[in-house]
Amino acid sequence: MGLSNFRFRPKLADSLRGYRASDLPADIGAGITVGIVALPLAMAFGIASGVRPEQGLFTAIIGGFLISLLGGSKVQIGGPAGAFVALLYAIGERYGIANLLIATLMAGVLLFLMGALKLGSLVRFVPVSIIVGFTNGIAVVIALHQVKDFLGLAIDKMPANSVSQLHVLSSSLHTINPAALAIGVATLAIIIVWPKPDRAVTPGWRRWLACAPGTIAALVFATVAVHLFELQVDTVGNRFGGIPQGLPAFALPAFDWQTAQNLVAPTVAIAFLGAIESLLCARMADSMIDDRHDPTQELMAQGVANFVVPFFGGIAVTGTLARTVTNVRSGARSPIAGIVHALTLLAIVLLAAPLASDIPMAALAGILLFVAWNMGEWRAFPQLRQFTINYRLVMLAAFFLTVIFDLTVAVEVGLVLASLLFILRIASVTHIEALALPPRAVATPTIEGFRLFGSLFFGSVNRLEPLLDSARPVADITVLDLHQLINLDTTGLDALQSLHRMLDKRGKRLMIVGANTQPLSLMQRSGFAVSLGRGALFDSLEAALASISSTASPGAPPHKPPGTA
């Protein structure tokens, strides 16, 4: 692990080597389709994250372009993601938007270093139970945050804490706006019933309707309804003043080193979540196109994108599953489709930004409610009874902590809990049993034998306590059979050394037989093998017993404990 083998080679470079003329129309068509799908999602995720809608669009345009240009996947689409909503909103509420941008920038540096140091594989050490738990928790938080706009409630600002949100929502139910509720319900209904783009089963006019995403159809319907009927609902225009027609200028976020020192936890959380989301999304895309992404390159691309977008007011960017799946199903052949997706969004912003002013907030809330429902793995809850108690504890802890507190707390506690449960599980399979030694022709020296199973480490050294009892009668020679011991750590080694010292003080011997590669290596490197003395390490129990028998034969010199004259 290090920078000596540093390699920066985007997937685009490999894709262009065998690129054919027929691939370009497919990539352009897929890119335009994904760009249209991404339009309402980018705005909605920006608003839900506590920033302006155009900041979500800028994230999708700039971040999506850089991830496709520099990434390690052929078809992954980058942009703002639902998984970040709760985290970014909480960071913005606590530290301010300027510090949110700084945390995103620093997370970009961390992501790039993770890629450069080839740490992408470490993400796989996060248990599935934690991922499922916090994913479902994030979905609940997203849905809860949309209730205000979906019902049109008269709430100036939603708190970041879910418990406080429930209190504010329940106390404001008397302010429901029927028009907003109707728009929200209609938006959800259109998205659900809108024909899906499956040409094999979609006949006639439904096939043509399926060419347009259901989210765009719902957004157009809601916007037209607000304009024609002059509905009194919150819109993008009256809340944010519309969307500027063009990209923002490059600007340095206001940086204060004193404040930046407090952003370590948010920075790590953004980088951690970004790495998980992007690599999981890339793996899912691999299974759809029979390809393999480069996790190292993908993390470095995510790092570059997250470092650059804050200079243009953008928020955290990562791989997005729904848009990536749309990209694949639309026929994408290479990262060019992702670049076209970003250019499509840019063209929409440059040409049609003024039209966004009439988009009702209830429609965007309806879209995000649909996203939250699809995002959650709800079948995991009834399936919990099929799994172990450890899996249930970790998943439910990650879920409730995400909902009640935040993602950072959920992952931290989840990892600690998963580690403790793993330690207990490994310790539970570690045990020691007495060996049934074959009969011997001579009664001296006396021998007792024990076999260790599992892993002798800090969580299981108590298994040796019966042997370390100073009041226990001991034989002249104690044989420990370690051929079933797969691992030994320094705490376990210390316990073996304590056993050896206790036996040595009483003029007795300790013999080790059948030690596997890792335990034997540790005993040799630590000097323990030397301290045991000659003739104390054997490959098998039979060899050790044969050595004892030869030493005890008539005429053989009596054994002297190590250290005696």
PDB file of C-alpha atoms in Angstrom, residues 48 78 89 97 113 133 137 164 183 226 229-230 265 274 288 298 339 364 366 399 428 447 454 472 479 521 562:
ATOM      1  CA  ALA A  48     -33.777  18.550   0.468  1.00  0.00           C
ATOM      2  CA  GLY A  78     -22.585  10.981 -10.823  1.00  0.00           C
ATOM      3  CA  TYR A  89     -28.903  18.936   5.774  1.00  0.00           C
ATOM      4  CA  ILE A  97     -23.624  26.266   4.165  1.00  0.00           C
ATOM      5  CA  LEU A 113      -6.149   9.757  -1.163  1.00  0.00           C
ATOM      6  CA  GLY A 133     -29.858  -0.294   8.236  1.00  0.00           C
ATOM      7  CA  GLY A 137     -32.947   5.008   7.856  1.00  0.00           C
ATOM      8  CA  SER A 164     -38.048  17.618  16.466  1.00  0.00           C
ATOM      9  CA  ILE A 183     -50.477  18.248  -6.506  1.00  0.00           C
ATOM     10  CA  VAL A 226     -50.183  25.741 -11.021  1.00  0.00           C
ATOM     11  CA  PHE A 229     -55.343  27.501 -12.284  1.00  0.00           C
ATOM     12  CA  GLU A 230     -53.213  30.004 -10.367  1.00  0.00           C
ATOM     13  CA  ALA A 265     -16.272  14.288  11.540  1.00  0.00           C
ATOM     14  CA  GLY A 274     -19.490   8.787  -0.924  1.00  0.00           C
ATOM     15  CA  MET A 288     -25.740  -5.256 -15.623  1.00  0.00           C
ATOM     16  CA  GLU A 298     -13.465   5.573  -9.253  1.00  0.00           C
ATOM     17  CA  ILE A 339     -20.676  13.371 -20.324  1.00  0.00           C
ATOM     18  CA  LEU A 364     -40.674  17.904  -5.953  1.00  0.00           C
ATOM     19  CA  GLY A 366     -43.781  13.833  -4.305  1.00  0.00           C
ATOM     20  CA  PHE A 399     -31.609   2.095  11.267  1.00  0.00           C
ATOM     21  CA  SER A 428     -17.330 -18.377  21.659  1.00  0.00           C
ATOM     22  CA  ILE A 447       2.418 -35.789  30.883  1.00  0.00           C
ATOM     23  CA  GLY A 454     -10.236 -21.395  17.204  1.00  0.00           C
ATOM     24  CA  ARG A 472      -3.880 -26.691  40.011  1.00  0.00           C
ATOM     25  CA  VAL A 479       1.754 -30.433  25.890  1.00  0.00           C
ATOM     26  CA  SER A 521       5.711 -16.956  13.131  1.00  0.00           C
ATOM     27  CA  PRO A 562      15.570 -24.259  31.241  1.00  0.00           C
TER      28      PRO A 562
END
